[in-house]
Amino acid sequence: MNLKELTIKQAHELLEKREITFLELTQGFLSEIKKKDKDIHAFLSLSEDEALEAAKKVDDRIAKGEQIEMLAGIPAAVKDNILIRGGKTTAASKILENYIAPYDATVIKKLKEEETVFIGKTNLDEFAMGSSTENSGFGPTKNPVDLERVPGGSSGGSAAAVKAGFCVYALGSDTGGSIRQPASFCGVVGFKPTYGAVSRHGLIAMASSLDQIGPITKTVEDAAIIFEAIRGKDELDSTSVHRDWGDFTKPLDIEELKIGVPREYFTHGLDPEIEKNIKSVISKLEKEGAKIVEISLPHSDWALATYYIIMPAEVSANLTRFDGIKYGYSEISRPTGDHPKGEKLLDIYLKTRQEGFGAEVRRRIMLGTYILSAGYYDAYYKRAQKVRRLIKKDFDFAFENIDVILTPTTPSTAFKFGEKTSDPLSMYLADIYTVSVNLAGVPAISLPSGEVGGLPVGLQLIGKNFDDIKLLQIAKTVETIIKEKNHT
Ligand code: GLN
């Protein structure tokens, strides 16, 4: 059995037919991890005993002849900013190095009800801030396709784990591209649902108005299976909503499909080979009968600047709770003595945050604090919110005439370690095609679209708000066409 290719559906069928046991499957993945994760470093921690125990439980049910759910016994990896009760949850930050989650995130609770098996927590850029996992407090993850290159970020560990064959699927989080960009760099599928489709309860917050949890998988169908399992209204997240989502298995007529191609996404900065790749998929879709429409998203040029105002503002507010008193790491070792009253407490805050946070996190907290300070709030934050509104309107307007938007996921393929670390702005540009989606709240998915120079290329499809199922249906059609194209 090829663990690298194994999908949820295939695993479920093998297990139902009793061609393999859950225990064997889980052991298979764990032994792959032990053999190969020394080089890749996709995982920050493993939960071997719990995973084997959970797998045995499902085996017992099968032995009794009971019907099992689609996700029962399927081994999964989880980004280490999502809480699993009783296990370490670090967000790849030294400040949370020994933090034990006191409860399950809602997505975890839902997946546990389906008896999925969690085998470990994956690496990320500290607090999900970055595009390469180089900002992890515990060392970077390597791209399984080429160990000299980054896997993307911030959900780099999750994407690498799926690609390397360490699990059947993984969960990630996406604030500005963190599911789609690593999926693109590693050659797997990454889906960011509509804002509000999936509960954020138990996700360590980065920027609350942008964060969403979503799946990283090998196929679109698997992404749909996970989405169906984790979505829905949750009393513990007031931004989550109830919807009538529709049926993923309903067939889609490609001849009725109107695909928008935004001209702003095919200009300077895009690797010409990626452009060629994406355009050849577009012409294949056209040949199959889809209608291709050139569209404009006129405020795209301001998306990155807007994101880098709104996101750090929310980061600085969300991260105030890590002060050395409430959670994790604490710098309380300063000798007592001649400090006036009150100063010592401030010292604890300052030193804890200086020692506990990495450089990128500190940079964003400082930026955000500045943006929100009196006198600058109107000039920066308020203006950025207005531009955000315009970006959202661009999408609303475009979707009056089309079903889906097609773009590259990233302007380049996976870059080498260190290539962008000295220049944060060049790192931020890796998200140029993904951040608008979070600002507008719309759903988007990245699909593997062949290779350029031996490295995976990602194709992004963007859907209308809460049209997640239709987006996934379209993505499945595009996936089939890309696969056929690569074989001819
Ligand atoms: N790379 C982007 C950033 O650094 C996106 C991060 C994310 O989506 N969590 O902000």
GROMACS .gro file of C-alpha atoms in nm, residues 71-460:
model
  390
   71LEU     CA    1  -1.343   0.918   0.915
   72ALA     CA    2  -1.329   0.646   1.179
   73GLY     CA    3  -0.974   0.527   1.231
   74ILE     CA    4  -0.828   0.760   0.967
   75PRO     CA    5  -0.491   0.896   1.086
   76ALA     CA    6  -0.466   1.275   1.081
   77ALA     CA    7  -0.214   1.543   1.176
   78VAL     CA    8  -0.312   1.874   1.334
   79LYS     CA    9  -0.138   2.212   1.317
   80ASP     CA   10   0.002   2.294   1.658
   81ASN     CA   11  -0.212   2.604   1.704
   82ILE     CA   12  -0.529   2.394   1.737
   83LEU     CA   13  -0.605   2.260   2.084
   84ILE     CA   14  -0.629   1.888   2.156
   85ARG     CA   15  -0.713   1.832   2.519
   86GLY     CA   16  -0.433   1.698   2.738
   87GLY     CA   17  -0.166   1.747   2.474
   88LYS     CA   18   0.099   2.012   2.424
   89THR     CA   19  -0.009   2.303   2.205
   90THR     CA   20   0.279   2.538   2.137
   91ALA     CA   21   0.185   2.745   1.830
   92ALA     CA   22   0.559   2.686   1.761
   93SER     CA   23   0.640   2.954   2.019
   94LYS     CA   24   0.881   2.930   2.309
   95ILE     CA   25   0.626   3.124   2.511
   96LEU     CA   26   0.391   2.822   2.498
   97GLU     CA   27   0.660   2.554   2.504
   98ASN     CA   28   0.503   2.363   2.792
   99TYR     CA   29   0.142   2.463   2.752
  100ILE     CA   30  -0.105   2.174   2.784
  101ALA     CA   31  -0.441   2.229   2.619
  102PRO     CA   32  -0.723   2.215   2.877
  103TYR     CA   33  -0.998   2.148   2.620
  104ASP     CA   34  -1.061   2.034   2.263
  105ALA     CA   35  -1.109   2.284   1.983
  106THR     CA   36  -1.457   2.248   1.833
  107VAL     CA   37  -1.313   2.101   1.510
  108ILE     CA   38  -1.129   1.839   1.717
  109LYS     CA   39  -1.443   1.758   1.913
  110LYS     CA   40  -1.632   1.704   1.590
  111LEU     CA   41  -1.359   1.485   1.439
  112LYS     CA   42  -1.332   1.284   1.761
  113GLU     CA   43  -1.704   1.214   1.736
  114GLU     CA   44  -1.624   1.059   1.397
  115GLU     CA   45  -1.339   0.866   1.562
  116THR     CA   46  -1.056   1.000   1.353
  117VAL     CA   47  -0.711   0.913   1.491
  118PHE     CA   48  -0.481   1.205   1.575
  119ILE     CA   49  -0.119   1.103   1.537
  120GLY     CA   50   0.057   1.429   1.611
  121LYS     CA   51   0.086   1.807   1.604
  122THR     CA   52   0.259   1.977   1.315
  123ASN     CA   53   0.510   2.259   1.287
  124LEU     CA   54   0.422   2.614   1.183
  125ASP     CA   55   0.561   2.964   1.178
  126GLU     CA   56   0.536   3.099   1.531
  127PHE     CA   57   0.171   3.189   1.600
  128ALA     CA   58   0.106   3.125   1.227
  129MET     CA   59   0.304   3.435   1.125
  130GLY     CA   60   0.509   3.357   0.818
  131SER     CA   61   0.523   3.187   0.481
  132SER     CA   62   0.801   2.930   0.519
  133THR     CA   63   0.802   2.778   0.874
  134GLU     CA   64   1.140   2.947   0.919
  135ASN     CA   65   0.977   3.151   1.197
  136SER     CA   66   0.903   2.841   1.406
  137GLY     CA   67   1.054   2.862   1.754
  138PHE     CA   68   1.159   2.498   1.716
  139GLY     CA   69   1.335   2.491   1.377
  140PRO     CA   70   1.193   2.485   1.025
  141THR     CA   71   1.016   2.209   0.833
  142LYS     CA   72   1.164   2.094   0.503
  143ASN     CA   73   0.972   2.046   0.182
  144PRO     CA   74   0.945   1.670   0.114
  145VAL     CA   75   0.971   1.740  -0.261
  146ASP     CA   76   1.311   1.908  -0.218
  147LEU     CA   77   1.474   1.917   0.124
  148GLU     CA   78   1.667   2.233   0.040
  149ARG     CA   79   1.344   2.425   0.003
  150VAL     CA   80   1.078   2.557   0.238
  151PRO     CA   81   0.739   2.383   0.255
  152GLY     CA   82   0.562   2.721   0.267
  153GLY     CA   83   0.383   2.850   0.572
  154SER     CA   84   0.248   2.892   0.810
  155SER     CA   85   0.088   2.543   0.795
  156GLY     CA   86   0.413   2.405   0.646
  157GLY     CA   87   0.427   2.108   0.884
  158SER     CA   88   0.073   1.999   0.792
  159ALA     CA   89   0.135   2.027   0.416
  160ALA     CA   90   0.469   1.845   0.445
  161ALA     CA   91   0.310   1.569   0.658
  162VAL     CA   92   0.042   1.503   0.395
  163LYS     CA   93   0.291   1.512   0.107
  164ALA     CA   94   0.546   1.288   0.282
  165GLY     CA   95   0.285   1.021   0.354
  166PHE     CA   96   0.286   1.072   0.733
  167CYS     CA   97  -0.096   1.092   0.760
  168VAL     CA   98  -0.403   1.070   0.539
  169TYR     CA   99  -0.502   1.433   0.594
  170ALA     CA  100  -0.415   1.730   0.812
  171LEU     CA  101  -0.573   2.042   0.956
  172GLY     CA  102  -0.427   2.386   0.903
  173SER     CA  103  -0.531   2.745   0.961
  174ASP     CA  104  -0.539   3.026   0.706
  175THR     CA  105  -0.524   3.396   0.795
  176GLY     CA  106  -0.364   3.525   0.476
  177GLY     CA  107  -0.283   3.210   0.282
  178SER     CA  108  -0.141   2.969   0.537
  179ILE     CA  109  -0.332   2.666   0.412
  180ARG     CA  110  -0.319   2.738   0.039
  181GLN     CA  111   0.040   2.859   0.001
  182PRO     CA  112   0.205   2.557   0.172
  183ALA     CA  113  -0.036   2.323  -0.010
  184SER     CA  114   0.082   2.485  -0.333
  185PHE     CA  115   0.454   2.453  -0.241
  186CYS     CA  116   0.419   2.087  -0.141
  187GLY     CA  117   0.186   1.972  -0.421
  188VAL     CA  118  -0.125   1.891  -0.216
  189VAL     CA  119  -0.479   2.028  -0.184
  190GLY     CA  120  -0.547   2.308   0.069
  191PHE     CA  121  -0.892   2.452   0.136
  192LYS     CA  122  -0.981   2.771   0.326
  193PRO     CA  123  -1.356   2.775   0.391
  194THR     CA  124  -1.570   3.091   0.399
  195TYR     CA  125  -1.508   3.297   0.713
  196GLY     CA  126  -1.765   3.170   0.964
  197ALA     CA  127  -1.816   2.829   0.805
  198VAL     CA  128  -1.591   2.654   1.057
  199SER     CA  129  -1.572   2.732   1.430
  200ARG     CA  130  -1.252   2.899   1.549
  201HIS     CA  131  -1.307   2.796   1.909
  202GLY     CA  132  -0.983   2.635   2.027
  203LEU     CA  133  -0.770   2.783   1.751
  204ILE     CA  134  -0.498   3.004   1.900
  205ALA     CA  135  -0.601   3.338   1.756
  206MET     CA  136  -0.375   3.527   1.520
  207ALA     CA  137  -0.605   3.783   1.354
  208SER     CA  138  -0.961   3.694   1.450
  209SER     CA  139  -1.141   3.861   1.160
  210LEU     CA  140  -0.929   3.665   0.909
  211ASP     CA  141  -0.851   3.325   1.069
  212GLN     CA  142  -1.020   3.008   0.943
  213ILE     CA  143  -0.942   2.639   1.000
  214GLY     CA  144  -0.942   2.408   0.698
  215PRO     CA  145  -0.817   2.077   0.560
  216ILE     CA  146  -0.497   1.986   0.376
  217THR     CA  147  -0.553   1.668   0.176
  218LYS     CA  148  -0.448   1.467  -0.129
  219THR     CA  149  -0.770   1.517  -0.324
  220VAL     CA  150  -1.059   1.762  -0.346
  221GLU     CA  151  -1.299   1.489  -0.245
  222ASP     CA  152  -1.110   1.440   0.081
  223ALA     CA  153  -1.120   1.816   0.144
  224ALA     CA  154  -1.499   1.801   0.100
  225ILE     CA  155  -1.525   1.509   0.344
  226ILE     CA  156  -1.334   1.700   0.612
  227PHE     CA  157  -1.523   2.021   0.546
  228GLU     CA  158  -1.852   1.839   0.592
  229ALA     CA  159  -1.727   1.701   0.923
  230ILE     CA  160  -1.598   2.026   1.074
  231ARG     CA  161  -1.830   2.303   0.952
  232GLY     CA  162  -2.135   2.449   1.122
  233LYS     CA  163  -2.262   2.688   1.384
  234ASP     CA  164  -2.093   2.668   1.722
  235GLU     CA  165  -2.222   2.847   2.031
  236LEU     CA  166  -1.861   2.902   2.134
  237ASP     CA  167  -1.777   3.107   1.824
  238SER     CA  168  -2.027   3.382   1.761
  239THR     CA  169  -1.894   3.439   1.409
  240SER     CA  170  -1.979   3.083   1.303
  241VAL     CA  171  -2.301   3.030   1.110
  242HIS     CA  172  -2.555   2.770   1.022
  243ARG     CA  173  -2.627   2.715   0.650
  244ASP     CA  174  -2.787   2.480   0.411
  245TRP     CA  175  -2.463   2.378   0.242
  246GLY     CA  176  -2.578   2.167  -0.052
  247ASP     CA  177  -2.456   1.834  -0.181
  248PHE     CA  178  -2.097   1.784  -0.296
  249THR     CA  179  -2.173   1.463  -0.485
  250LYS     CA  180  -2.420   1.631  -0.719
  251PRO     CA  181  -2.269   1.631  -1.070
  252LEU     CA  182  -2.159   1.958  -1.225
  253ASP     CA  183  -2.206   2.055  -1.588
  254ILE     CA  184  -1.881   2.210  -1.708
  255GLU     CA  185  -2.057   2.373  -2.002
  256GLU     CA  186  -2.257   2.587  -1.760
  257LEU     CA  187  -1.950   2.704  -1.579
  258LYS     CA  188  -1.834   3.067  -1.598
  259ILE     CA  189  -1.477   3.111  -1.481
  260GLY     CA  190  -1.337   3.457  -1.409
  261VAL     CA  191  -0.967   3.521  -1.466
  262PRO     CA  192  -0.856   3.845  -1.296
  263ARG     CA  193  -0.607   4.040  -1.504
  264GLU     CA  194  -0.441   4.184  -1.191
  265TYR     CA  195  -0.312   3.836  -1.100
  266PHE     CA  196  -0.121   3.783  -1.424
  267THR     CA  197   0.121   4.076  -1.422
  268HIS     CA  198   0.473   4.157  -1.298
  269GLY     CA  199   0.613   3.935  -1.028
  270LEU     CA  200   0.452   3.613  -1.154
  271ASP     CA  201   0.700   3.345  -1.263
  272PRO     CA  202   0.643   3.312  -1.642
  273GLU     CA  203   0.656   2.932  -1.621
  274ILE     CA  204   0.377   2.932  -1.361
  275GLU     CA  205   0.177   3.166  -1.582
  276LYS     CA  206   0.221   2.921  -1.873
  277ASN     CA  207   0.111   2.630  -1.656
  278ILE     CA  208  -0.204   2.804  -1.529
  279LYS     CA  209  -0.295   2.938  -1.872
  280SER     CA  210  -0.272   2.590  -2.023
  281VAL     CA  211  -0.524   2.468  -1.765
  282ILE     CA  212  -0.748   2.761  -1.855
  283SER     CA  213  -0.740   2.670  -2.224
  284LYS     CA  214  -0.811   2.306  -2.144
  285LEU     CA  215  -1.115   2.416  -1.943
  286GLU     CA  216  -1.228   2.630  -2.232
  287LYS     CA  217  -1.197   2.336  -2.469
  288GLU     CA  218  -1.411   2.129  -2.236
  289GLY     CA  219  -1.686   2.389  -2.267
  290ALA     CA  220  -1.637   2.623  -1.971
  291LYS     CA  221  -1.682   2.992  -2.041
  292ILE     CA  222  -1.370   3.193  -1.957
  293VAL     CA  223  -1.425   3.560  -1.873
  294GLU     CA  224  -1.152   3.814  -1.814
  295ILE     CA  225  -1.240   4.009  -1.502
  296SER     CA  226  -1.091   4.286  -1.292
  297LEU     CA  227  -1.044   4.299  -0.917
  298PRO     CA  228  -0.929   4.660  -0.923
  299HIS     CA  229  -0.824   4.692  -0.559
  300SER     CA  230  -0.593   4.388  -0.565
  301ASP     CA  231  -0.285   4.608  -0.555
  302TRP     CA  232  -0.382   4.733  -0.210
  303ALA     CA  233  -0.457   4.393  -0.061
  304LEU     CA  234  -0.116   4.320   0.083
  305ALA     CA  235  -0.078   4.668   0.238
  306THR     CA  236  -0.430   4.645   0.383
  307TYR     CA  237  -0.360   4.299   0.524
  308TYR     CA  238  -0.038   4.422   0.685
  309ILE     CA  239  -0.234   4.691   0.872
  310ILE     CA  240  -0.538   4.492   0.981
  311MET     CA  241  -0.357   4.168   1.064
  312PRO     CA  242  -0.088   4.316   1.296
  313ALA     CA  243  -0.351   4.534   1.467
  314GLU     CA  244  -0.545   4.221   1.558
  315VAL     CA  245  -0.226   4.029   1.639
  316SER     CA  246  -0.116   4.294   1.888
  317ALA     CA  247  -0.454   4.275   2.063
  318ASN     CA  248  -0.476   3.894   2.061
  319LEU     CA  249  -0.124   3.839   2.188
  320THR     CA  250  -0.150   4.065   2.493
  321ARG     CA  251  -0.266   3.760   2.690
  322PHE     CA  252   0.084   3.606   2.671
  323ASP     CA  253   0.233   3.808   2.953
  324GLY     CA  254   0.423   3.558   3.165
  325ILE     CA  255   0.142   3.539   3.419
  326LYS     CA  256  -0.149   3.363   3.255
  327TYR     CA  257   0.022   3.119   3.020
  328GLY     CA  258   0.342   2.927   2.959
  329TYR     CA  259   0.690   3.071   2.971
  330SER     CA  260   0.759   3.333   3.235
  331GLU     CA  261   1.056   3.553   3.307
  332ILE     CA  262   1.019   3.587   3.681
  333SER     CA  263   1.380   3.532   3.769
  334ARG     CA  264   1.482   3.893   3.799
  335PRO     CA  265   1.633   3.950   4.143
  336THR     CA  266   1.416   4.140   4.384
  337GLY     CA  267   1.548   4.446   4.555
  338ASP     CA  268   1.538   4.811   4.486
  339HIS     CA  269   1.250   4.836   4.240
  340PRO     CA  270   0.971   5.072   4.325
  341LYS     CA  271   0.632   4.905   4.361
  342GLY     CA  272   0.472   4.802   4.031
  343GLU     CA  273   0.789   4.807   3.829
  344LYS     CA  274   0.862   4.442   3.888
  345LEU     CA  275   0.536   4.334   3.730
  346LEU     CA  276   0.608   4.542   3.424
  347ASP     CA  277   0.953   4.384   3.413
  348ILE     CA  278   0.796   4.039   3.407
  349TYR     CA  279   0.577   4.137   3.114
  350LEU     CA  280   0.858   4.298   2.920
  351LYS     CA  281   1.118   4.030   2.975
  352THR     CA  282   0.879   3.741   2.918
  353ARG     CA  283   0.765   3.883   2.589
  354GLN     CA  284   1.115   3.974   2.479
  355GLU     CA  285   1.250   3.627   2.554
  356GLY     CA  286   0.941   3.426   2.468
  357PHE     CA  287   0.848   3.573   2.128
  358GLY     CA  288   1.057   3.548   1.813
  359ALA     CA  289   1.159   3.845   1.598
  360GLU     CA  290   0.869   3.829   1.349
  361VAL     CA  291   0.606   3.810   1.623
  362ARG     CA  292   0.764   4.106   1.803
  363ARG     CA  293   0.777   4.301   1.477
  364ARG     CA  294   0.404   4.250   1.421
  365ILE     CA  295   0.309   4.333   1.780
  366MET     CA  296   0.503   4.658   1.754
  367LEU     CA  297   0.350   4.744   1.418
  368GLY     CA  298   0.002   4.664   1.543
  369THR     CA  299   0.042   4.862   1.862
  370TYR     CA  300   0.159   5.162   1.662
  371ILE     CA  301  -0.129   5.129   1.414
  372LEU     CA  302  -0.385   5.122   1.695
  373SER     CA  303  -0.236   5.405   1.898
  374ALA     CA  304  -0.418   5.736   1.940
  375GLY     CA  305  -0.359   5.962   1.646
  376TYR     CA  306  -0.264   5.680   1.408
  377TYR     CA  307  -0.577   5.469   1.437
  378ASP     CA  308  -0.772   5.683   1.187
  379ALA     CA  309  -0.481   5.722   0.950
  380TYR     CA  310  -0.403   5.352   0.931
  381TYR     CA  311  -0.655   5.113   1.082
  382LYS     CA  312  -0.972   5.295   0.986
  383ARG     CA  313  -0.848   5.358   0.634
  384ALA     CA  314  -0.743   4.997   0.594
  385GLN     CA  315  -1.092   4.888   0.697
  386LYS     CA  316  -1.234   5.109   0.423
  387VAL     CA  317  -1.005   4.955   0.162
  388ARG     CA  318  -1.099   4.611   0.294
  389ARG     CA  319  -1.460   4.698   0.216
  390LEU     CA  320  -1.361   4.792  -0.140
  391ILE     CA  321  -1.176   4.464  -0.185
  392LYS     CA  322  -1.484   4.276  -0.067
  393LYS     CA  323  -1.696   4.476  -0.313
  394ASP     CA  324  -1.461   4.379  -0.599
  395PHE     CA  325  -1.545   4.015  -0.528
  396ASP     CA  326  -1.918   4.080  -0.486
  397PHE     CA  327  -1.925   4.261  -0.818
  398ALA     CA  328  -1.724   3.992  -1.000
  399PHE     CA  329  -1.948   3.714  -0.870
  400GLU     CA  330  -2.255   3.876  -1.021
  401ASN     CA  331  -2.146   3.730  -1.354
  402ILE     CA  332  -1.925   3.432  -1.281
  403ASP     CA  333  -1.923   3.114  -1.068
  404VAL     CA  334  -1.559   3.099  -0.970
  405ILE     CA  335  -1.231   3.289  -1.000
  406LEU     CA  336  -0.915   3.112  -1.117
  407THR     CA  337  -0.563   3.236  -1.032
  408PRO     CA  338  -0.219   3.101  -0.947
  409THR     CA  339  -0.187   3.036  -0.571
  410THR     CA  340   0.161   3.185  -0.547
  411PRO     CA  341   0.384   3.393  -0.773
  412SER     CA  342   0.675   3.146  -0.740
  413THR     CA  343   0.740   2.783  -0.654
  414ALA     CA  344   0.896   2.683  -0.319
  415PHE     CA  345   1.201   2.896  -0.243
  416LYS     CA  346   1.524   2.797  -0.070
  417PHE     CA  347   1.587   2.832   0.302
  418GLY     CA  348   1.722   3.174   0.393
  419GLU     CA  349   1.632   3.325   0.057
  420LYS     CA  350   1.379   3.567   0.204
  421THR     CA  351   1.453   3.574   0.576
  422SER     CA  352   1.661   3.890   0.572
  423ASP     CA  353   1.392   4.086   0.389
  424PRO     CA  354   1.047   4.055   0.549
  425LEU     CA  355   0.885   4.244   0.262
  426SER     CA  356   0.997   3.988   0.005
  427MET     CA  357   0.856   3.715   0.232
  428TYR     CA  358   0.524   3.903   0.257
  429LEU     CA  359   0.502   3.905  -0.125
  430ALA     CA  360   0.467   3.525  -0.123
  431ASP     CA  361   0.104   3.590  -0.016
  432ILE     CA  362   0.015   3.839  -0.285
  433TYR     CA  363  -0.252   3.613  -0.441
  434THR     CA  364  -0.395   3.473  -0.119
  435VAL     CA  365  -0.455   3.763   0.123
  436SER     CA  366  -0.748   3.928  -0.063
  437VAL     CA  367  -0.950   3.614  -0.005
  438ASN     CA  368  -0.916   3.646   0.373
  439LEU     CA  369  -0.993   4.018   0.366
  440ALA     CA  370  -1.313   3.944   0.172
  441GLY     CA  371  -1.397   3.634   0.376
  442VAL     CA  372  -1.460   3.423   0.065
  443PRO     CA  373  -1.366   3.054   0.032
  444ALA     CA  374  -1.067   2.940  -0.177
  445ILE     CA  375  -0.882   2.622  -0.256
  446SER     CA  376  -0.536   2.546  -0.394
  447LEU     CA  377  -0.494   2.243  -0.621
  448PRO     CA  378  -0.173   2.085  -0.747
  449SER     CA  379  -0.122   2.177  -1.111
  450GLY     CA  380   0.182   1.985  -1.226
  451GLU     CA  381   0.536   2.108  -1.185
  452VAL     CA  382   0.778   2.375  -1.295
  453GLY     CA  383   1.146   2.281  -1.271
  454GLY     CA  384   1.056   1.975  -1.065
  455LEU     CA  385   0.862   2.182  -0.809
  456PRO     CA  386   0.485   2.178  -0.753
  457VAL     CA  387   0.263   2.456  -0.887
  458GLY     CA  388  -0.063   2.556  -0.716
  459LEU     CA  389  -0.380   2.669  -0.890
  460GLN     CA  390  -0.624   2.869  -0.680
   0.00000   0.00000   0.00000
